PDB file of C-alpha atoms in Angstrom:
ATOM      1  CA  GLY A   1      86.788  33.764  99.815  1.00  0.00           C
ATOM      2  CA  ALA A   2      84.458  36.431 101.338  1.00  0.00           C
ATOM      3  CA  VAL A   3      84.326  39.754  99.753  1.00  0.00           C
ATOM      4  CA  VAL A   4      84.989  43.255 101.211  1.00  0.00           C
ATOM      5  CA  SER A   5      84.156  46.349  98.942  1.00  0.00           C
ATOM      6  CA  GLN A   6      85.570  49.911  99.753  1.00  0.00           C
ATOM      7  CA  HIS A   7      84.810  52.936  98.234  1.00  0.00           C
ATOM      8  CA  PRO A   8      86.156  55.150  96.720  1.00  0.00           C
ATOM      9  CA  SER A   9      89.267  53.698  95.611  1.00  0.00           C
ATOM     10  CA  ARG A  10      91.127  56.897  95.329  1.00  0.00           C
ATOM     11  CA  VAL A  11      90.123  60.445  96.463  1.00  0.00           C
ATOM     12  CA  ILE A  12      91.901  63.839  96.231  1.00  0.00           C
ATOM     13  CA  CYS A  13      90.598  66.552  98.673  1.00  0.00           C
ATOM     14  CA  LYS A  14      91.274  70.128  99.495  1.00  0.00           C
ATOM     15  CA  SER A  15      92.702  70.644 102.968  1.00  0.00           C
ATOM     16  CA  GLY A  16      90.285  71.466 105.481  1.00  0.00           C
ATOM     17  CA  THR A  17      87.616  69.500 103.879  1.00  0.00           C
ATOM     18  CA  SER A  18      86.261  66.191 105.250  1.00  0.00           C
ATOM     19  CA  VAL A  19      86.162  62.627 103.376  1.00  0.00           C
ATOM     20  CA  LYS A  20      84.186  59.796 104.090  1.00  0.00           C
ATOM     21  CA  ILE A  21      85.456  56.387 102.902  1.00  0.00           C
ATOM     22  CA  GLU A  22      82.796  53.141 102.893  1.00  0.00           C
ATOM     23  CA  CYS A  23      83.527  49.684 103.564  1.00  0.00           C
ATOM     24  CA  ARG A  24      81.062  46.959 102.781  1.00  0.00           C
ATOM     25  CA  SER A  25      80.993  42.938 103.143  1.00  0.00           C
ATOM     26  CA  LEU A  26      79.055  41.958 100.559  1.00  0.00           C
ATOM     27  CA  ASP A  27      78.403  38.286 101.152  1.00  0.00           C
ATOM     28  CA  PHE A  28      78.396  37.984 104.884  1.00  0.00           C
ATOM     29  CA  GLN A  29      77.496  39.726 107.939  1.00  0.00           C
ATOM     30  CA  ALA A  30      80.629  41.427 109.440  1.00  0.00           C
ATOM     31  CA  THR A  31      80.089  42.118 113.227  1.00  0.00           C
ATOM     32  CA  THR A  32      83.709  43.435 113.414  1.00  0.00           C
ATOM     33  CA  MET A  33      85.424  45.814 110.971  1.00  0.00           C
ATOM     34  CA  PHE A  34      88.952  47.582 111.130  1.00  0.00           C
ATOM     35  CA  TRP A  35      90.469  50.275 109.904  1.00  0.00           C
ATOM     36  CA  TYR A  36      93.997  50.545 108.530  1.00  0.00           C
ATOM     37  CA  ARG A  37      96.450  53.090 107.460  1.00  0.00           C
ATOM     38  CA  GLN A  38      99.508  52.361 105.399  1.00  0.00           C
ATOM     39  CA  PHE A  39     102.182  55.126 104.435  1.00  0.00           C
ATOM     40  CA  PRO A  40     104.262  54.189 101.523  1.00  0.00           C
ATOM     41  CA  LYS A  41     106.970  51.666 102.362  1.00  0.00           C
ATOM     42  CA  GLN A  42     105.286  50.853 105.507  1.00  0.00           C
ATOM     43  CA  SER A  43     103.201  48.050 106.965  1.00  0.00           C
ATOM     44  CA  LEU A  44      99.555  48.428 107.499  1.00  0.00           C
ATOM     45  CA  MET A  45      98.856  50.181 111.067  1.00  0.00           C
ATOM     46  CA  LEU A  46      95.689  49.513 112.783  1.00  0.00           C
ATOM     47  CA  MET A  47      93.854  52.690 113.425  1.00  0.00           C
ATOM     48  CA  ALA A  48      90.520  51.302 115.264  1.00  0.00           C
ATOM     49  CA  THR A  49      88.157  48.639 115.649  1.00  0.00           C
ATOM     50  CA  SER A  50      84.410  49.140 114.583  1.00  0.00           C
ATOM     51  CA  ASN A  51      81.957  46.966 116.223  1.00  0.00           C
ATOM     52  CA  GLU A  52      78.393  47.110 115.234  1.00  0.00           C
ATOM     53  CA  GLY A  53      76.067  49.115 117.111  1.00  0.00           C
ATOM     54  CA  SER A  54      78.624  50.323 119.480  1.00  0.00           C
ATOM     55  CA  LYS A  55      81.624  52.684 119.595  1.00  0.00           C
ATOM     56  CA  ALA A  56      84.709  52.198 117.819  1.00  0.00           C
ATOM     57  CA  THR A  57      87.738  51.444 119.815  1.00  0.00           C
ATOM     58  CA  TYR A  58      90.922  53.358 118.782  1.00  0.00           C
ATOM     59  CA  GLU A  59      94.788  52.650 118.650  1.00  0.00           C
ATOM     60  CA  GLN A  60      96.954  54.687 121.065  1.00  0.00           C
ATOM     61  CA  GLY A  61      97.638  57.832 119.028  1.00  0.00           C
ATOM     62  CA  VAL A  62      94.547  57.889 116.786  1.00  0.00           C
ATOM     63  CA  GLU A  63      92.497  60.845 117.258  1.00  0.00           C
ATOM     64  CA  LYS A  64      88.868  59.628 117.760  1.00  0.00           C
ATOM     65  CA  ASP A  65      87.544  63.061 116.732  1.00  0.00           C
ATOM     66  CA  LYS A  66      89.438  63.171 113.664  1.00  0.00           C
ATOM     67  CA  PHE A  67      88.399  59.937 112.208  1.00  0.00           C
ATOM     68  CA  LEU A  68      85.027  59.247 112.986  1.00  0.00           C
ATOM     69  CA  ILE A  69      84.142  55.622 112.314  1.00  0.00           C
ATOM     70  CA  ASN A  70      80.257  54.832 112.112  1.00  0.00           C
ATOM     71  CA  HIS A  71      79.227  50.849 111.737  1.00  0.00           C
ATOM     72  CA  ALA A  72      75.319  51.211 111.778  1.00  0.00           C
ATOM     73  CA  SER A  73      74.832  47.695 110.238  1.00  0.00           C
ATOM     74  CA  LEU A  74      76.194  44.325 110.084  1.00  0.00           C
ATOM     75  CA  THR A  75      77.405  45.411 106.168  1.00  0.00           C
ATOM     76  CA  LEU A  76      78.565  48.788 106.277  1.00  0.00           C
ATOM     77  CA  SER A  77      81.177  50.763 108.172  1.00  0.00           C
ATOM     78  CA  THR A  78      82.380  54.313 107.155  1.00  0.00           C
ATOM     79  CA  LEU A  79      85.407  56.339 108.349  1.00  0.00           C
ATOM     80  CA  THR A  80      85.220  59.850 107.768  1.00  0.00           C
ATOM     81  CA  VAL A  81      88.474  61.895 107.659  1.00  0.00           C
ATOM     82  CA  THR A  82      87.539  65.503 109.290  1.00  0.00           C
ATOM     83  CA  SER A  83      89.549  68.806 108.520  1.00  0.00           C
ATOM     84  CA  ALA A  84      92.156  66.647 106.412  1.00  0.00           C
ATOM     85  CA  HIS A  85      95.565  67.905 106.137  1.00  0.00           C
ATOM     86  CA  PRO A  86      98.164  66.748 103.630  1.00  0.00           C
ATOM     87  CA  GLU A  87      99.752  64.681 106.371  1.00  0.00           C
ATOM     88  CA  ASP A  88      96.380  62.677 106.463  1.00  0.00           C
ATOM     89  CA  SER A  89      97.413  61.461 102.826  1.00  0.00           C
ATOM     90  CA  SER A  90      97.611  57.986 103.037  1.00  0.00           C
ATOM     91  CA  PHE A  91      96.331  54.632 102.018  1.00  0.00           C
ATOM     92  CA  TYR A  92      93.363  53.560 103.995  1.00  0.00           C
ATOM     93  CA  ILE A  93      92.235  50.029 104.036  1.00  0.00           C
ATOM     94  CA  CYS A  94      89.340  48.038 105.677  1.00  0.00           C
ATOM     95  CA  SER A  95      88.873  44.742 106.584  1.00  0.00           C
ATOM     96  CA  ALA A  96      86.032  42.720 108.186  1.00  0.00           C
ATOM     97  CA  ARG A  97      85.685  39.578 110.119  1.00  0.00           C
ATOM     98  CA  ASP A  98      82.652  37.531 111.249  1.00  0.00           C
ATOM     99  CA  LEU A  99      83.542  36.081 114.185  1.00  0.00           C
ATOM    100  CA  THR A 100      80.363  34.565 115.063  1.00  0.00           C
ATOM    101  CA  GLY A 101      80.468  32.067 112.146  1.00  0.00           C
ATOM    102  CA  GLY A 102      83.181  30.173 113.324  1.00  0.00           C
ATOM    103  CA  ASN A 103      85.599  31.913 110.750  1.00  0.00           C
ATOM    104  CA  THR A 104      88.588  33.509 111.644  1.00  0.00           C
ATOM    105  CA  GLU A 105      90.233  34.845 108.685  1.00  0.00           C
ATOM    106  CA  ALA A 106      89.973  38.349 107.872  1.00  0.00           C
ATOM    107  CA  PHE A 107      89.266  39.542 104.580  1.00  0.00           C
ATOM    108  CA  PHE A 108      90.131  43.130 103.423  1.00  0.00           C
ATOM    109  CA  GLY A 109      88.919  46.033 100.822  1.00  0.00           C
ATOM    110  CA  GLN A 110      91.077  47.267  98.048  1.00  0.00           C
ATOM    111  CA  GLY A 111      92.020  50.353 100.003  1.00  0.00           C
ATOM    112  CA  THR A 112      91.455  53.631  99.415  1.00  0.00           C
ATOM    113  CA  ARG A 113      94.355  56.370  98.090  1.00  0.00           C
ATOM    114  CA  LEU A 114      93.779  59.511  99.931  1.00  0.00           C
ATOM    115  CA  THR A 115      95.340  62.621  98.643  1.00  0.00           C
ATOM    116  CA  VAL A 116      95.043  65.872 100.296  1.00  0.00           C
ATOM    117  CA  VAL A 117      96.186  68.911  98.684  1.00  0.00           C
TER     118      VAL A 117
ATOM    119  CA  ASP B   1     106.568  44.304 120.069  1.00  0.00           C
ATOM    120  CA  ALA B   2     106.500  41.983 116.885  1.00  0.00           C
ATOM    121  CA  LYS B   3     105.403  38.549 117.222  1.00  0.00           C
ATOM    122  CA  THR B   4     106.909  37.229 114.129  1.00  0.00           C
ATOM    123  CA  THR B   5     109.848  37.572 112.595  1.00  0.00           C
ATOM    124  CA  GLN B   6     110.526  37.150 108.543  1.00  0.00           C
ATOM    125  CA  PRO B   7     113.252  37.870 106.293  1.00  0.00           C
ATOM    126  CA  PRO B   8     112.974  41.211 104.606  1.00  0.00           C
ATOM    127  CA  SER B   9     113.298  40.027 100.788  1.00  0.00           C
ATOM    128  CA  MET B  10     113.531  37.120  98.696  1.00  0.00           C
ATOM    129  CA  ASP B  11     113.673  36.586  95.052  1.00  0.00           C
ATOM    130  CA  CYS B  12     112.458  33.211  93.376  1.00  0.00           C
ATOM    131  CA  ALA B  13     112.171  32.223  90.023  1.00  0.00           C
ATOM    132  CA  GLU B  14     109.132  31.696  88.003  1.00  0.00           C
ATOM    133  CA  GLY B  15     107.747  28.225  88.171  1.00  0.00           C
ATOM    134  CA  ARG B  16     109.661  27.133  90.962  1.00  0.00           C
ATOM    135  CA  ALA B  17     108.467  26.523  94.611  1.00  0.00           C
ATOM    136  CA  ALA B  18     109.001  29.568  96.952  1.00  0.00           C
ATOM    137  CA  ASN B  19     109.329  28.568 100.668  1.00  0.00           C
ATOM    138  CA  LEU B  20     109.004  31.618 103.016  1.00  0.00           C
ATOM    139  CA  PRO B  21     110.055  31.100 106.620  1.00  0.00           C
ATOM    140  CA  CYS B  22     108.665  32.550 109.727  1.00  0.00           C
ATOM    141  CA  ASN B  23     109.711  32.602 113.041  1.00  0.00           C
ATOM    142  CA  HIS B  24     107.225  32.642 116.052  1.00  0.00           C
ATOM    143  CA  SER B  25     109.121  31.479 119.042  1.00  0.00           C
ATOM    144  CA  THR B  26     106.528  33.097 121.404  1.00  0.00           C
ATOM    145  CA  ILE B  27     103.497  31.873 120.044  1.00  0.00           C
ATOM    146  CA  SER B  28     100.689  30.464 122.740  1.00  0.00           C
ATOM    147  CA  GLY B  29      99.122  27.157 122.623  1.00  0.00           C
ATOM    148  CA  ASN B  30      95.769  28.456 121.278  1.00  0.00           C
ATOM    149  CA  GLU B  31      97.180  31.347 118.665  1.00  0.00           C
ATOM    150  CA  TYR B  32      97.009  30.430 114.917  1.00  0.00           C
ATOM    151  CA  VAL B  33      99.463  31.034 112.336  1.00  0.00           C
ATOM    152  CA  TYR B  34      98.053  33.290 109.448  1.00  0.00           C
ATOM    153  CA  TRP B  35      99.415  34.172 106.129  1.00  0.00           C
ATOM    154  CA  TYR B  36      98.276  37.027 103.998  1.00  0.00           C
ATOM    155  CA  ARG B  37      99.934  38.873 100.994  1.00  0.00           C
ATOM    156  CA  GLN B  38      99.594  42.165  99.656  1.00  0.00           C
ATOM    157  CA  ILE B  39     100.018  43.498  95.951  1.00  0.00           C
ATOM    158  CA  HIS B  40     101.301  46.617  95.061  1.00  0.00           C
ATOM    159  CA  SER B  41      98.523  49.260  96.086  1.00  0.00           C
ATOM    160  CA  GLN B  42      96.012  46.808  96.952  1.00  0.00           C
ATOM    161  CA  GLY B  43      94.469  45.390 100.089  1.00  0.00           C
ATOM    162  CA  PRO B  44      95.764  42.392 102.024  1.00  0.00           C
ATOM    163  CA  GLN B  45      94.844  38.877 100.767  1.00  0.00           C
ATOM    164  CA  TYR B  46      94.303  35.962 102.671  1.00  0.00           C
ATOM    165  CA  ILE B  47      96.327  33.109 101.961  1.00  0.00           C
ATOM    166  CA  ILE B  48      95.906  30.314 104.623  1.00  0.00           C
ATOM    167  CA  HIS B  49      96.177  29.695 108.356  1.00  0.00           C
ATOM    168  CA  GLY B  50      96.636  26.861 110.403  1.00  0.00           C
ATOM    169  CA  LEU B  51      97.178  26.059 114.199  1.00  0.00           C
ATOM    170  CA  LYS B  52      99.324  22.954 114.590  1.00  0.00           C
ATOM    171  CA  ASN B  53      98.788  20.639 111.605  1.00  0.00           C
ATOM    172  CA  ASN B  54     100.058  21.404 108.126  1.00  0.00           C
ATOM    173  CA  GLU B  55      97.312  22.843 106.011  1.00  0.00           C
ATOM    174  CA  THR B  56      97.081  23.110 102.175  1.00  0.00           C
ATOM    175  CA  ASN B  57      94.785  24.894  99.839  1.00  0.00           C
ATOM    176  CA  GLU B  58      94.622  25.865  96.012  1.00  0.00           C
ATOM    177  CA  MET B  59      97.115  28.866  96.759  1.00  0.00           C
ATOM    178  CA  ALA B  60      99.718  27.299  99.062  1.00  0.00           C
ATOM    179  CA  SER B  61     100.807  25.282 101.862  1.00  0.00           C
ATOM    180  CA  LEU B  62     101.807  25.748 105.186  1.00  0.00           C
ATOM    181  CA  ILE B  63     104.042  23.891 107.249  1.00  0.00           C
ATOM    182  CA  ILE B  64     104.319  24.370 111.091  1.00  0.00           C
ATOM    183  CA  THR B  65     107.272  23.042 113.054  1.00  0.00           C
ATOM    184  CA  GLU B  66     106.304  20.544 115.784  1.00  0.00           C
ATOM    185  CA  ASP B  67     107.031  22.733 118.469  1.00  0.00           C
ATOM    186  CA  ARG B  68     105.046  25.553 116.626  1.00  0.00           C
ATOM    187  CA  LYS B  69     107.919  28.015 117.016  1.00  0.00           C
ATOM    188  CA  SER B  70     108.503  28.588 113.212  1.00  0.00           C
ATOM    189  CA  SER B  71     106.253  27.703 110.095  1.00  0.00           C
ATOM    190  CA  THR B  72     107.141  27.976 106.403  1.00  0.00           C
ATOM    191  CA  LEU B  73     104.417  29.185 103.522  1.00  0.00           C
ATOM    192  CA  ILE B  74     105.296  27.363 100.178  1.00  0.00           C
ATOM    193  CA  LEU B  75     104.113  28.408  96.788  1.00  0.00           C
ATOM    194  CA  PRO B  76     104.243  25.559  94.809  1.00  0.00           C
ATOM    195  CA  HIS B  77     104.745  26.934  91.469  1.00  0.00           C
ATOM    196  CA  ALA B  78     105.612  30.836  91.729  1.00  0.00           C
ATOM    197  CA  THR B  79     104.110  33.092  88.859  1.00  0.00           C
ATOM    198  CA  LEU B  80     105.184  36.767  88.213  1.00  0.00           C
ATOM    199  CA  ARG B  81     101.492  37.763  89.446  1.00  0.00           C
ATOM    200  CA  ASP B  82     102.731  36.225  93.200  1.00  0.00           C
ATOM    201  CA  THR B  83     105.177  39.184  93.392  1.00  0.00           C
ATOM    202  CA  ALA B  84     104.059  40.849  96.479  1.00  0.00           C
ATOM    203  CA  VAL B  85     104.704  41.346 100.350  1.00  0.00           C
ATOM    204  CA  TYR B  86     103.821  38.293 102.094  1.00  0.00           C
ATOM    205  CA  TYR B  87     102.697  38.781 105.934  1.00  0.00           C
ATOM    206  CA  CYS B  88     103.091  36.109 108.674  1.00  0.00           C
ATOM    207  CA  ILE B  89     100.739  36.890 111.720  1.00  0.00           C
ATOM    208  CA  VAL B  90      99.834  35.025 114.678  1.00  0.00           C
ATOM    209  CA  SER B  91      96.749  35.718 116.364  1.00  0.00           C
ATOM    210  CA  PHE B  92      93.914  34.162 118.789  1.00  0.00           C
ATOM    211  CA  PRO B  93      90.979  33.076 116.453  1.00  0.00           C
ATOM    212  CA  ASN B  94      88.652  35.150 118.339  1.00  0.00           C
ATOM    213  CA  ASP B  95      91.179  38.243 118.574  1.00  0.00           C
ATOM    214  CA  TYR B  96      89.731  41.349 117.057  1.00  0.00           C
ATOM    215  CA  LYS B  97      93.230  42.782 115.977  1.00  0.00           C
ATOM    216  CA  LEU B  98      95.670  41.604 113.275  1.00  0.00           C
ATOM    217  CA  SER B  99      99.019  43.034 113.739  1.00  0.00           C
ATOM    218  CA  PHE B 100     101.045  43.434 110.790  1.00  0.00           C
ATOM    219  CA  GLY B 101     104.796  43.568 110.752  1.00  0.00           C
ATOM    220  CA  ALA B 102     107.189  44.384 107.951  1.00  0.00           C
ATOM    221  CA  GLY B 103     106.546  41.110 105.945  1.00  0.00           C
ATOM    222  CA  THR B 104     108.672  39.413 103.149  1.00  0.00           C
ATOM    223  CA  THR B 105     109.012  41.293  99.724  1.00  0.00           C
ATOM    224  CA  VAL B 106     108.809  38.500  97.261  1.00  0.00           C
ATOM    225  CA  THR B 107     110.011  39.139  93.909  1.00  0.00           C
ATOM    226  CA  VAL B 108     109.559  36.445  91.323  1.00  0.00           C
ATOM    227  CA  ARG B 109     111.671  36.835  88.394  1.00  0.00           C
ATOM    228  CA  ALA B 110     111.102  35.456  85.108  1.00  0.00           C
TER     229      ALA B 110
END
């Protein structure tokens, strides 16, 4: 299947700083990417949908000014957690889906474990 | 507003078939059934999907009932590495969103 690469796999940052997470589709063009967050022992929660060349669509309750999403190319989306706080510590996962190619399955990155201290 | 219902957990013996049920009684005509799994601390992995016909690939088989209100994912010969949380999701093929429920925690035992 297609490959989605996420970087970094884990990051520790100080409270108040910003952290950028990258999501790349390595062997296909991803017109749409998705960002999820997963707390321990819980399921994945969709945070936002990132469309190449346009603004991201955020799910209800997700602060768009805190979680900045940029999808400037068909192979790269970034999520920046601004002014991170300990409650932002979580497992962040991206996925990519090329809906123009007739494919329907989504492919996921390996996830980024964010710890804010 | 979960669209699917799965048992919270199940155990199976290594080398035996694992049959994972999923109820999706409100599925609409054009919605597909997707299965993903998540091994601990990793991103979800696509397994298989189908609309109405049974499907098989190198990982698993998907059996969808004639009325499409339920399905079963079959892992033909479970191994220890199949221990994971398995998610059954219904979605339109051009729908941007995949909504994850609680899934089934499958533990394969030697």
